[in-house]
mmCIF file of C-alpha atoms and ligand atoms in Angstrom:
data_model
loop_
_atom_site.group_PDB
_atom_site.id
_atom_site.type_symbol
_atom_site.label_atom_id
_atom_site.label_comp_id
_atom_site.label_asym_id
_atom_site.label_seq_id
_atom_site.Cartn_x
_atom_site.Cartn_y
_atom_site.Cartn_z
ATOM 1 C CA MET A 1 80.427 99.996 67.376
ATOM 2 C CA ALA A 2 78.827 99.249 70.738
ATOM 3 C CA ILE A 3 79.541 99.490 74.442
ATOM 4 C CA LEU A 4 79.206 96.211 76.307
ATOM 5 C CA VAL A 5 77.724 96.731 79.757
ATOM 6 C CA THR A 6 78.114 93.808 82.169
ATOM 7 C CA GLY A 7 75.568 93.942 84.985
ATOM 8 C CA GLY A 8 73.574 96.392 82.862
ATOM 9 C CA ALA A 9 70.225 95.237 84.298
ATOM 10 C CA GLY A 10 71.279 96.221 87.822
ATOM 11 C CA TYR A 11 70.774 99.461 89.707
ATOM 12 C CA ILE A 12 73.709 101.560 88.489
ATOM 13 C CA GLY A 13 74.032 99.643 85.217
ATOM 14 C CA SER A 14 70.453 100.360 84.129
ATOM 15 C CA HIS A 15 70.854 104.093 84.774
ATOM 16 C CA THR A 16 74.128 104.083 82.860
ATOM 17 C CA VAL A 17 72.528 102.271 79.921
ATOM 18 C CA VAL A 18 69.882 105.020 79.773
ATOM 19 C CA GLU A 19 72.570 107.732 79.686
ATOM 20 C CA LEU A 20 74.538 105.852 77.014
ATOM 21 C CA LEU A 21 71.448 105.502 74.805
ATOM 22 C CA GLU A 22 70.599 109.177 75.324
ATOM 23 C CA GLN A 23 74.120 109.971 74.089
ATOM 24 C CA ASN A 24 73.513 107.787 71.000
ATOM 25 C CA TYR A 25 75.846 104.966 71.980
ATOM 26 C CA GLN A 26 74.846 101.482 70.868
ATOM 27 C CA VAL A 27 74.582 99.240 73.891
ATOM 28 C CA VAL A 28 74.865 95.507 74.482
ATOM 29 C CA VAL A 29 73.909 94.326 77.976
ATOM 30 C CA VAL A 30 75.139 91.103 79.555
ATOM 31 C CA ASP A 31 73.552 90.129 82.868
ATOM 32 C CA ASN A 32 72.700 86.774 84.465
ATOM 33 C CA LEU A 33 69.776 88.439 86.310
ATOM 34 C CA TYR A 34 71.103 87.149 89.635
ATOM 35 C CA ASN A 35 70.181 90.452 91.276
ATOM 36 C CA SER A 36 67.920 92.076 88.672
ATOM 37 C CA GLN A 37 64.791 91.555 86.601
ATOM 38 C CA ILE A 38 64.273 91.325 82.853
ATOM 39 C CA GLU A 39 61.521 93.971 83.147
ATOM 40 C CA VAL A 40 64.186 96.652 83.549
ATOM 41 C CA LEU A 41 65.032 96.363 79.847
ATOM 42 C CA ASP A 42 61.486 97.270 78.811
ATOM 43 C CA ARG A 43 61.619 100.225 81.169
ATOM 44 C CA ILE A 44 64.918 101.400 79.637
ATOM 45 C CA GLU A 45 63.377 101.182 76.167
ATOM 46 C CA GLU A 46 60.313 103.031 77.411
ATOM 47 C CA ILE A 47 62.438 105.900 78.788
ATOM 48 C CA THR A 48 64.768 106.219 75.820
ATOM 49 C CA GLY A 49 62.660 104.960 72.905
ATOM 50 C CA LYS A 50 65.679 102.870 71.922
ATOM 51 C CA LYS A 51 66.433 99.159 71.782
ATOM 52 C CA VAL A 52 68.962 97.411 73.973
ATOM 53 C CA LYS A 53 70.524 94.169 72.866
ATOM 54 C CA PHE A 54 70.419 91.806 75.840
ATOM 55 C CA TYR A 55 72.154 88.536 76.635
ATOM 56 C CA GLN A 56 71.218 86.588 79.754
ATOM 57 C CA ILE A 57 74.701 85.260 80.354
ATOM 58 C CA ASP A 58 77.050 84.757 83.282
ATOM 59 C CA ILE A 59 80.361 86.557 82.755
ATOM 60 C CA LEU A 60 82.074 83.402 84.003
ATOM 61 C CA ASP A 61 80.790 81.587 80.903
ATOM 62 C CA LYS A 62 83.691 82.323 78.580
ATOM 63 C CA ALA A 63 82.261 80.464 75.584
ATOM 64 C CA ALA A 64 79.036 82.479 75.713
ATOM 65 C CA MET A 65 80.932 85.717 76.289
ATOM 66 C CA THR A 66 83.237 84.966 73.341
ATOM 67 C CA GLN A 67 80.117 84.577 71.225
ATOM 68 C CA VAL A 68 78.885 88.028 72.348
ATOM 69 C CA PHE A 69 82.153 89.570 71.171
ATOM 70 C CA ALA A 70 81.906 87.635 67.877
ATOM 71 C CA GLU A 71 78.341 88.782 67.205
ATOM 72 C CA ASN A 72 78.849 92.459 68.071
ATOM 73 C CA GLU A 73 81.413 95.106 67.316
ATOM 74 C CA ILE A 74 82.354 95.977 70.862
ATOM 75 C CA GLU A 75 84.613 99.015 71.322
ATOM 76 C CA ALA A 76 84.689 99.176 75.124
ATOM 77 C CA VAL A 77 83.284 97.502 78.218
ATOM 78 C CA ILE A 78 81.721 99.014 81.326
ATOM 79 C CA HIS A 79 81.989 96.318 83.966
ATOM 80 C CA PHE A 80 79.358 96.459 86.720
ATOM 81 C CA ALA A 81 78.636 92.734 87.163
ATOM 82 C CA SER A 82 79.456 91.815 90.747
ATOM 83 C CA TYR A 83 77.974 90.704 94.028
ATOM 84 C CA LYS A 84 77.829 93.644 96.414
ATOM 85 C CA ALA A 85 76.415 92.765 99.838
ATOM 86 C CA VAL A 86 79.124 93.456 102.408
ATOM 87 C CA GLY A 87 77.589 91.337 105.205
ATOM 88 C CA GLU A 88 76.978 88.370 102.913
ATOM 89 C CA SER A 89 80.573 88.544 101.708
ATOM 90 C CA VAL A 90 81.789 88.031 105.288
ATOM 91 C CA ILE A 91 79.677 84.868 105.569
ATOM 92 C CA LYS A 92 80.329 83.578 102.029
ATOM 93 C CA PRO A 93 83.769 84.860 101.014
ATOM 94 C CA LEU A 94 84.394 82.159 98.399
ATOM 95 C CA MET A 95 81.194 83.066 96.590
ATOM 96 C CA TYR A 96 82.405 86.691 96.389
ATOM 97 C CA TYR A 97 85.956 85.879 95.326
ATOM 98 C CA HIS A 98 84.633 83.459 92.709
ATOM 99 C CA ASN A 99 82.028 85.719 91.146
ATOM 100 C CA ASN A 100 83.769 89.073 91.431
ATOM 101 C CA ILE A 101 87.421 88.189 90.891
ATOM 102 C CA GLU A 102 87.195 85.065 88.722
ATOM 103 C CA GLY A 103 84.332 86.680 86.808
ATOM 104 C CA THR A 104 86.522 89.693 86.054
ATOM 105 C CA VAL A 105 89.492 87.519 85.054
ATOM 106 C CA ALA A 106 87.231 85.567 82.678
ATOM 107 C CA LEU A 107 85.901 88.799 81.184
ATOM 108 C CA LEU A 108 89.408 90.205 80.690
ATOM 109 C CA GLU A 109 90.585 87.000 79.012
ATOM 110 C CA VAL A 110 87.698 87.148 76.565
ATOM 111 C CA MET A 111 88.333 90.854 75.940
ATOM 112 C CA ASN A 112 92.036 90.225 75.378
ATOM 113 C CA HIS A 113 91.249 87.455 72.922
ATOM 114 C CA ALA A 114 88.805 89.728 71.064
ATOM 115 C CA GLY A 115 91.338 92.578 71.025
ATOM 116 C CA VAL A 116 89.029 94.885 73.011
ATOM 117 C CA LYS A 117 91.319 96.517 75.575
ATOM 118 C CA ASP A 118 89.183 99.325 76.877
ATOM 119 C CA ILE A 119 87.396 98.975 80.227
ATOM 120 C CA VAL A 120 85.667 101.124 82.843
ATOM 121 C CA PHE A 121 85.493 99.329 86.178
ATOM 122 C CA SER A 122 83.039 99.835 89.071
ATOM 123 C CA SER A 123 85.242 100.192 92.084
ATOM 124 C CA SER A 124 84.170 101.594 95.426
ATOM 125 C CA ALA A 125 85.133 104.008 98.179
ATOM 126 C CA THR A 126 85.359 100.868 100.286
ATOM 127 C CA VAL A 127 88.915 100.401 98.919
ATOM 128 C CA TYR A 128 90.041 103.276 101.172
ATOM 129 C CA GLY A 129 89.349 101.108 104.246
ATOM 130 C CA GLU A 130 89.160 102.513 107.760
ATOM 131 C CA ASP A 131 92.433 104.333 108.174
ATOM 132 C CA ASN A 132 92.404 107.135 105.600
ATOM 133 C CA PRO A 133 90.863 110.448 106.702
ATOM 134 C CA SER A 134 88.138 112.126 104.595
ATOM 135 C CA PRO A 135 88.183 113.864 102.186
ATOM 136 C CA LEU A 136 89.481 110.732 100.494
ATOM 137 C CA LYS A 137 91.939 111.262 97.645
ATOM 138 C CA GLU A 138 92.786 108.854 94.851
ATOM 139 C CA SER A 139 96.445 108.928 95.905
ATOM 140 C CA MET A 140 95.746 107.462 99.370
ATOM 141 C CA PRO A 141 96.676 103.838 100.173
ATOM 142 C CA THR A 142 93.940 101.330 99.398
ATOM 143 C CA ASP A 143 94.944 97.959 100.762
ATOM 144 C CA THR A 144 93.014 97.984 104.025
ATOM 145 C CA ALA A 145 89.482 96.965 102.987
ATOM 146 C CA ASN A 146 87.916 95.252 105.980
ATOM 147 C CA ASN A 147 85.558 92.775 104.312
ATOM 148 C CA PRO A 148 85.760 90.264 101.427
ATOM 149 C CA TYR A 149 83.540 92.348 99.150
ATOM 150 C CA GLY A 150 85.791 95.386 99.563
ATOM 151 C CA TYR A 151 88.833 93.225 99.114
ATOM 152 C CA THR A 152 87.529 91.957 95.748
ATOM 153 C CA LYS A 153 87.554 95.608 94.598
ATOM 154 C CA VAL A 154 91.129 96.100 95.878
ATOM 155 C CA VAL A 155 92.293 92.936 94.104
ATOM 156 C CA ILE A 156 90.563 93.794 90.817
ATOM 157 C CA GLU A 157 92.090 97.293 90.890
ATOM 158 C CA HIS A 158 95.536 95.660 91.268
ATOM 159 C CA LEU A 159 94.739 93.150 88.586
ATOM 160 C CA LEU A 160 93.832 95.872 86.103
ATOM 161 C CA GLN A 161 96.955 97.861 87.022
ATOM 162 C CA ASP A 162 99.099 94.770 86.367
ATOM 163 C CA LEU A 163 97.386 94.113 83.059
ATOM 164 C CA ALA A 164 97.947 97.671 81.836
ATOM 165 C CA LYS A 165 101.569 97.498 82.975
ATOM 166 C CA ALA A 166 102.116 94.279 81.018
ATOM 167 C CA ASP A 167 100.337 95.472 77.870
ATOM 168 C CA SER A 168 100.413 99.186 77.062
ATOM 169 C CA GLU A 169 97.447 98.873 74.677
ATOM 170 C CA TRP A 170 95.027 98.602 77.617
ATOM 171 C CA SER A 171 92.963 101.621 78.584
ATOM 172 C CA VAL A 172 91.455 101.308 82.055
ATOM 173 C CA THR A 173 89.445 103.661 84.234
ATOM 174 C CA LEU A 174 88.768 102.727 87.845
ATOM 175 C CA LEU A 175 85.758 104.598 89.210
ATOM 176 C CA ARG A 176 85.456 104.643 92.981
ATOM 177 C CA TYR A 177 81.805 105.268 93.769
ATOM 178 C CA PHE A 178 80.724 106.750 97.066
ATOM 179 C CA ASN A 179 77.104 106.108 98.184
ATOM 180 C CA PRO A 180 74.763 105.978 95.181
ATOM 181 C CA ILE A 181 71.092 106.708 95.900
ATOM 182 C CA GLY A 182 68.185 108.239 93.967
ATOM 183 C CA ALA A 183 66.597 107.020 90.763
ATOM 184 C CA HIS A 184 65.831 108.157 87.226
ATOM 185 C CA GLU A 185 63.470 111.120 87.396
ATOM 186 C CA SER A 186 60.805 109.201 85.439
ATOM 187 C CA GLY A 187 60.392 106.826 88.389
ATOM 188 C CA ARG A 188 60.515 103.893 85.929
ATOM 189 C CA ILE A 189 63.902 102.493 87.013
ATOM 190 C CA GLY A 190 65.485 102.475 90.449
ATOM 191 C CA GLU A 191 67.102 100.389 93.161
ATOM 192 C CA ASN A 192 65.289 97.135 93.834
ATOM 193 C CA PRO A 193 66.984 95.227 96.648
ATOM 194 C CA ASN A 194 66.026 91.645 97.476
ATOM 195 C CA GLY A 195 64.639 91.116 100.971
ATOM 196 C CA ILE A 196 65.336 93.591 103.763
ATOM 197 C CA PRO A 197 67.633 96.345 102.473
ATOM 198 C CA ASN A 198 71.123 96.715 103.947
ATOM 199 C CA ASN A 199 71.596 100.273 102.727
ATOM 200 C CA LEU A 200 70.134 103.382 104.256
ATOM 201 C CA MET A 201 68.054 104.940 101.445
ATOM 202 C CA PRO A 202 66.181 101.795 100.348
ATOM 203 C CA TYR A 203 65.497 101.113 104.025
ATOM 204 C CA ILE A 204 64.046 104.610 104.433
ATOM 205 C CA THR A 205 61.849 104.283 101.333
ATOM 206 C CA GLN A 206 60.537 100.922 102.534
ATOM 207 C CA VAL A 207 59.645 102.477 105.892
ATOM 208 C CA ALA A 208 57.957 105.308 103.985
ATOM 209 C CA ILE A 209 55.881 102.850 101.953
ATOM 210 C CA GLY A 210 54.863 100.998 105.133
ATOM 211 C CA LYS A 211 56.707 97.782 104.303
ATOM 212 C CA LEU A 212 59.040 98.178 107.304
ATOM 213 C CA PRO A 213 57.917 99.680 110.631
ATOM 214 C CA GLU A 214 60.850 101.932 111.497
ATOM 215 C CA LEU A 215 64.433 102.786 110.665
ATOM 216 C CA SER A 216 67.235 101.815 113.041
ATOM 217 C CA VAL A 217 69.838 104.579 113.178
ATOM 218 C CA PHE A 218 73.090 102.728 113.763
ATOM 219 C CA GLY A 219 75.270 104.587 116.293
ATOM 220 C CA GLN A 220 74.932 108.054 117.847
ATOM 221 C CA ASP A 221 78.435 108.522 119.228
ATOM 222 C CA TYR A 222 80.431 108.941 116.040
ATOM 223 C CA GLN A 223 82.773 111.915 115.770
ATOM 224 C CA THR A 224 80.335 113.857 113.564
ATOM 225 C CA HIS A 225 78.134 116.946 113.913
ATOM 226 C CA ASP A 226 75.153 114.984 115.266
ATOM 227 C CA GLY A 227 76.827 111.711 116.293
ATOM 228 C CA THR A 228 75.479 109.647 113.368
ATOM 229 C CA GLY A 229 77.602 108.342 110.490
ATOM 230 C CA VAL A 230 78.497 110.682 107.641
ATOM 231 C CA ARG A 231 78.593 109.561 103.988
ATOM 232 C CA ASP A 232 78.923 111.099 100.523
ATOM 233 C CA TYR A 233 75.563 110.348 98.872
ATOM 234 C CA ILE A 234 75.601 110.693 95.087
ATOM 235 C CA HIS A 235 72.611 110.693 92.732
ATOM 236 C CA VAL A 236 72.734 107.584 90.538
ATOM 237 C CA VAL A 237 72.103 109.662 87.399
ATOM 238 C CA ASP A 238 75.137 111.860 88.143
ATOM 239 C CA LEU A 239 77.098 108.669 88.731
ATOM 240 C CA ALA A 240 75.867 107.170 85.443
ATOM 241 C CA LYS A 241 77.014 110.281 83.548
ATOM 242 C CA GLY A 242 80.495 109.855 85.032
ATOM 243 C CA HIS A 243 80.809 106.593 83.081
ATOM 244 C CA ILE A 244 80.402 108.388 79.769
ATOM 245 C CA LYS A 245 83.187 110.771 80.747
ATOM 246 C CA ALA A 246 85.321 107.767 81.658
ATOM 247 C CA LEU A 247 84.706 106.150 78.257
ATOM 248 C CA GLU A 248 85.832 109.396 76.590
ATOM 249 C CA LYS A 249 88.914 109.535 78.828
ATOM 250 C CA ASN A 250 89.841 105.944 77.936
ATOM 251 C CA LYS A 251 89.808 106.942 74.275
ATOM 252 C CA GLU A 252 92.197 109.856 74.770
ATOM 253 C CA GLN A 253 94.596 108.314 77.313
ATOM 254 C CA LEU A 254 95.820 104.720 77.543
ATOM 255 C CA GLY A 255 96.919 103.132 80.827
ATOM 256 C CA VAL A 256 95.154 103.315 84.185
ATOM 257 C CA LYS A 257 93.221 106.334 85.422
ATOM 258 C CA VAL A 258 91.525 106.424 88.849
ATOM 259 C CA TYR A 259 88.685 108.728 89.921
ATOM 260 C CA ASN A 260 86.440 109.204 92.907
ATOM 261 C CA LEU A 261 82.818 109.710 91.915
ATOM 262 C CA GLY A 262 81.216 111.553 94.811
ATOM 263 C CA THR A 263 79.876 115.000 95.582
ATOM 264 C CA GLY A 264 82.638 115.897 98.025
ATOM 265 C CA ILE A 265 80.006 116.644 100.688
ATOM 266 C CA GLY A 266 79.168 114.474 103.673
ATOM 267 C CA PHE A 267 75.710 114.145 105.204
ATOM 268 C CA SER A 268 74.800 112.263 108.378
ATOM 269 C CA VAL A 269 72.107 109.602 108.719
ATOM 270 C CA LEU A 270 69.863 112.121 110.465
ATOM 271 C CA ASP A 271 70.550 114.778 107.793
ATOM 272 C CA LEU A 272 69.305 112.305 105.193
ATOM 273 C CA VAL A 273 66.242 111.317 107.220
ATOM 274 C CA LYS A 274 65.333 114.976 107.758
ATOM 275 C CA ALA A 275 65.829 115.898 104.099
ATOM 276 C CA PHE A 276 63.663 112.935 103.044
ATOM 277 C CA GLN A 277 60.895 113.953 105.443
ATOM 278 C CA THR A 278 60.955 117.596 104.353
ATOM 279 C CA VAL A 279 61.069 116.977 100.609
ATOM 280 C CA ASN A 280 58.450 114.241 100.550
ATOM 281 C CA HIS A 281 56.239 115.330 103.473
ATOM 282 C CA ILE A 282 56.401 111.863 105.022
ATOM 283 C CA GLU A 283 57.406 111.066 108.553
ATOM 284 C CA ILE A 284 60.046 108.364 108.966
ATOM 285 C CA PRO A 285 59.761 106.737 112.379
ATOM 286 C CA TYR A 286 63.207 105.833 113.659
ATOM 287 C CA ARG A 287 64.871 104.480 116.768
ATOM 288 C CA LEU A 288 68.413 104.903 117.942
ATOM 289 C CA ALA A 289 70.271 101.599 117.706
ATOM 290 C CA PRO A 290 73.817 100.363 118.432
ATOM 291 C CA ARG A 291 76.603 100.846 115.915
ATOM 292 C CA ARG A 292 76.664 98.402 113.004
ATOM 293 C CA PRO A 293 79.921 96.407 113.079
ATOM 294 C CA GLY A 294 82.430 97.532 110.452
ATOM 295 C CA ASP A 295 80.964 101.037 109.982
ATOM 296 C CA ILE A 296 83.232 104.062 110.056
ATOM 297 C CA ASP A 297 82.464 107.588 111.300
ATOM 298 C CA ILE A 298 82.960 109.593 108.144
ATOM 299 C CA CYS A 299 83.493 108.843 104.467
ATOM 300 C CA PHE A 300 83.397 111.494 101.760
ATOM 301 C CA ALA A 301 85.298 112.179 98.577
ATOM 302 C CA ASP A 302 87.741 114.727 97.387
ATOM 303 C CA ALA A 303 85.947 115.025 94.054
ATOM 304 C CA SER A 304 88.370 117.478 92.456
ATOM 305 C CA LYS A 305 90.334 115.040 90.268
ATOM 306 C CA ALA A 306 87.257 113.912 88.325
ATOM 307 C CA LYS A 307 86.260 117.545 87.893
ATOM 308 C CA GLU A 308 89.663 118.542 86.524
ATOM 309 C CA GLU A 309 90.449 115.502 84.383
ATOM 310 C CA LEU A 310 87.022 114.190 83.358
ATOM 311 C CA ASN A 311 85.225 117.511 83.290
ATOM 312 C CA TRP A 312 82.554 115.840 85.428
ATOM 313 C CA GLN A 313 80.859 117.010 88.566
ATOM 314 C CA THR A 314 77.611 116.229 90.292
ATOM 315 C CA GLU A 315 74.592 118.363 89.472
ATOM 316 C CA LYS A 316 71.894 116.956 91.726
ATOM 317 C CA THR A 317 71.233 117.894 95.351
ATOM 318 C CA LEU A 318 70.403 115.788 98.399
ATOM 319 C CA GLU A 319 66.803 116.947 97.936
ATOM 320 C CA ASP A 320 66.795 115.622 94.347
ATOM 321 C CA MET A 321 68.099 112.289 95.628
ATOM 322 C CA CYS A 322 65.372 112.063 98.295
ATOM 323 C CA ARG A 323 62.602 113.101 95.888
ATOM 324 C CA ASP A 324 63.671 110.680 93.139
ATOM 325 C CA SER A 325 64.180 107.733 95.522
ATOM 326 C CA TRP A 326 60.652 108.213 96.819
ATOM 327 C CA ASN A 327 59.203 108.790 93.352
ATOM 328 C CA TRP A 328 60.617 105.399 92.290
ATOM 329 C CA GLN A 329 59.548 103.545 95.456
ATOM 330 C CA SER A 330 56.054 105.025 95.596
ATOM 331 C CA GLN A 331 55.369 104.281 91.906
ATOM 332 C CA ASN A 332 56.805 100.771 92.260
ATOM 333 C CA PRO A 333 55.998 99.548 95.779
ATOM 334 C CA LYS A 334 56.995 96.004 94.793
ATOM 335 C CA GLY A 335 59.922 97.037 92.607
ATOM 336 C CA TYR A 336 59.800 95.486 89.137
ATOM 337 C CA CYS A 337 57.515 92.660 90.276
ATOM 338 C CA GLU A 338 54.223 94.457 89.647
HETATM 339 P P1 NAD B 401 73.360 95.434 91.256
HETATM 340 O O1 NAD B 401 73.400 94.168 92.039
HETATM 341 O O2 NAD B 401 72.078 96.160 91.159
HETATM 342 O O3 NAD B 401 73.899 95.182 89.771
HETATM 343 C C1 NAD B 401 74.869 94.213 89.482
HETATM 344 C C2 NAD B 401 74.339 93.387 88.318
HETATM 345 O O4 NAD B 401 75.311 92.389 87.976
HETATM 346 C C3 NAD B 401 73.048 92.630 88.670
HETATM 347 O O5 NAD B 401 72.070 92.899 87.682
HETATM 348 C C4 NAD B 401 73.459 91.156 88.653
HETATM 349 O O6 NAD B 401 72.416 90.329 88.214
HETATM 350 C C5 NAD B 401 74.647 91.181 87.708
HETATM 351 N N1 NAD B 401 75.631 90.119 87.941
HETATM 352 C C6 NAD B 401 76.229 89.747 89.099
HETATM 353 N N2 NAD B 401 77.082 88.752 88.889
HETATM 354 C C7 NAD B 401 77.039 88.469 87.558
HETATM 355 C C8 NAD B 401 77.694 87.518 86.727
HETATM 356 N N3 NAD B 401 78.561 86.634 87.230
HETATM 357 N N4 NAD B 401 77.416 87.504 85.410
HETATM 358 C C9 NAD B 401 76.519 88.391 84.885
HETATM 359 N N5 NAD B 401 75.863 89.302 85.622
HETATM 360 C C10 NAD B 401 76.114 89.328 86.947
HETATM 361 O O7 NAD B 401 74.497 96.377 91.853
HETATM 362 P P2 NAD B 401 74.762 97.931 91.618
HETATM 363 O O8 NAD B 401 74.418 98.645 92.864
HETATM 364 O O9 NAD B 401 74.182 98.360 90.337
HETATM 365 O O10 NAD B 401 76.355 97.919 91.528
HETATM 366 C C11 NAD B 401 77.012 97.886 90.279
HETATM 367 C C12 NAD B 401 78.507 97.851 90.515
HETATM 368 O O11 NAD B 401 78.889 98.975 91.295
HETATM 369 C C13 NAD B 401 78.995 96.634 91.295
HETATM 370 O O12 NAD B 401 80.245 96.248 90.790
HETATM 371 C C14 NAD B 401 79.138 97.153 92.705
HETATM 372 O O13 NAD B 401 80.088 96.408 93.444
HETATM 373 C C15 NAD B 401 79.604 98.559 92.447
HETATM 374 N N6 NAD B 401 79.340 99.505 93.542
HETATM 375 C C16 NAD B 401 78.062 99.636 94.000
HETATM 376 C C17 NAD B 401 77.792 100.527 95.032
HETATM 377 C C18 NAD B 401 76.408 100.666 95.605
HETATM 378 O O14 NAD B 401 76.276 101.166 96.729
HETATM 379 N N7 NAD B 401 75.353 100.277 94.905
HETATM 380 C C19 NAD B 401 78.839 101.288 95.580
HETATM 381 C C20 NAD B 401 80.128 101.122 95.070
HETATM 382 C C21 NAD B 401 80.361 100.225 94.044
HETATM 383 C C1 WQD B 402 75.095 104.522 105.285
HETATM 384 C C2 WQD B 402 74.974 105.057 106.699
HETATM 385 C C3 WQD B 402 75.038 103.348 108.391
HETATM 386 C C4 WQD B 402 71.269 101.398 107.280
HETATM 387 C C5 WQD B 402 77.827 100.485 101.733
HETATM 388 C C6 WQD B 402 79.000 99.573 101.463
HETATM 389 C C7 WQD B 402 79.963 100.232 100.521
HETATM 390 C C8 WQD B 402 79.262 100.707 99.252
HETATM 391 C C9 WQD B 402 78.018 101.497 99.546
HETATM 392 C C10 WQD B 402 79.503 99.050 97.540
HETATM 393 C C11 WQD B 402 75.915 104.382 107.693
HETATM 394 C C12 WQD B 402 73.686 104.017 108.378
HETATM 395 C C13 WQD B 402 72.372 102.235 107.331
HETATM 396 C C14 WQD B 402 70.305 101.448 108.324
HETATM 397 C C15 WQD B 402 71.598 103.180 109.377
HETATM 398 N N1 WQD B 402 78.825 99.606 98.451
HETATM 399 N N2 WQD B 402 72.535 103.099 108.365
HETATM 400 N N3 WQD B 402 70.517 102.359 109.327
HETATM 401 O O1 WQD B 402 77.786 101.295 104.752
HETATM 402 O O2 WQD B 402 78.309 103.624 103.846
HETATM 403 O O3 WQD B 402 78.306 101.695 102.321
HETATM 404 O O4 WQD B 402 77.193 100.797 100.492
HETATM 405 O O5 WQD B 402 80.640 99.238 97.207
HETATM 406 O O6 WQD B 402 80.955 99.293 100.248
HETATM 407 O O7 WQD B 402 79.642 99.282 102.708
HETATM 408 O O8 WQD B 402 76.165 102.496 103.174
HETATM 409 O O9 WQD B 402 73.745 102.845 103.097
HETATM 410 O O10 WQD B 402 74.644 100.825 104.339
HETATM 411 O O11 WQD B 402 74.986 103.104 105.300
HETATM 412 O O12 WQD B 402 71.732 103.963 110.334
HETATM 413 O O13 WQD B 402 69.320 100.707 108.350
HETATM 414 O O14 WQD B 402 73.639 104.751 107.176
HETATM 415 O O15 WQD B 402 75.435 103.039 109.711
HETATM 416 O O16 WQD B 402 76.322 105.360 108.619
HETATM 417 P P1 WQD B 402 77.690 102.273 103.658
HETATM 418 P P2 WQD B 402 74.815 102.253 103.939
#
């Protein structure tokens, strides 16, 4: 029996595949390589010494996906495949609704047909929108996402709830990630954004490597301890391990379960910059810049539900995250395109 990982060549997917292989799961990866490189599979095999079965397929291609289910004994699916750039989703909403929502519907139809009714879904803290105060709890309302990307996560969460309501054989876990950063400690896999990064940590590492001149710190008048935005940064390896706990939970309890995956601790932009500088002994030149539209002051998790029900909690520190992000970037200045 194998776990099918959609989007398994991507940032979080590749780290999760490593953890699955380390735990002796068989893994089948489906990815269209829209936002990833084939090289990542060799790196995964290098780290784990194990083979990954890979299909370069779009999840919207139902015939090809049906074939994957016919050729493999799939017991559960971890569904990462998605577009994820918030700003792009505002400019190209149809592209996001098509790929993320229609892609998920297509996947679920193929799963239903194959009788595989076990899924772990990559949701996001973005579903909490702007109005809920941190620490964010799973029980808070989630219909206020303020961009099309976030709204695709809200819709897919609803869709999976409806499916499990209609058919009690479905086992669904919705994982709401906070801000994943860091990389595998080997430095062989990591985050590899196309073009200029939107997110803070890859921007910092590209300044550190000399690819970008300086960091812009967006906003200094937020209601936080130093005026810059506060987020719950989580090491991608801790996050990856949460997926294994979710697979186990799906086996023991049918229906829909929802968990935040965060540390429960918020750090500001300047906290992160300072930690990066101290851990890696590199200066990060930065300038103070206006707020970025759509950003909120503070976003961090109440991480207690995952601890109680999944027996999962983060193990890595902010320093680990900064060290491992830099280890990856410095060993792979051009990402996977060496
Ligand atoms: P990523 O872009 O690195 O990985 C996504 C992978 O999915 C890529 O390899 C891409 O090629 C693939 N993909 C996209 N559309 C596809 C399709 N139609 N068919 C097949 N493959 C397709 O992103 P990531 O950071 O690893 O994120 C993984 C998941 O976690 C996504 O669902 C994302 O929305 C969610 N998430 C990410 C973050 C974050 O900050 N990185 C935070 C919260 C939630
Ligand atoms: C973090 C902090 C910025 C860049 C995004 C998505 C969210 C989720 C995770 C998918 C903020 C500040 C950033 C820079 C800066 N993704 N910043 N200079 O916005 O919390 O979350 O990624 O689900 O949906 O919105 O993450 O890393 O972009 O920003 O000052 O160059 O860093 O203002 O306070 P964000 P981020």
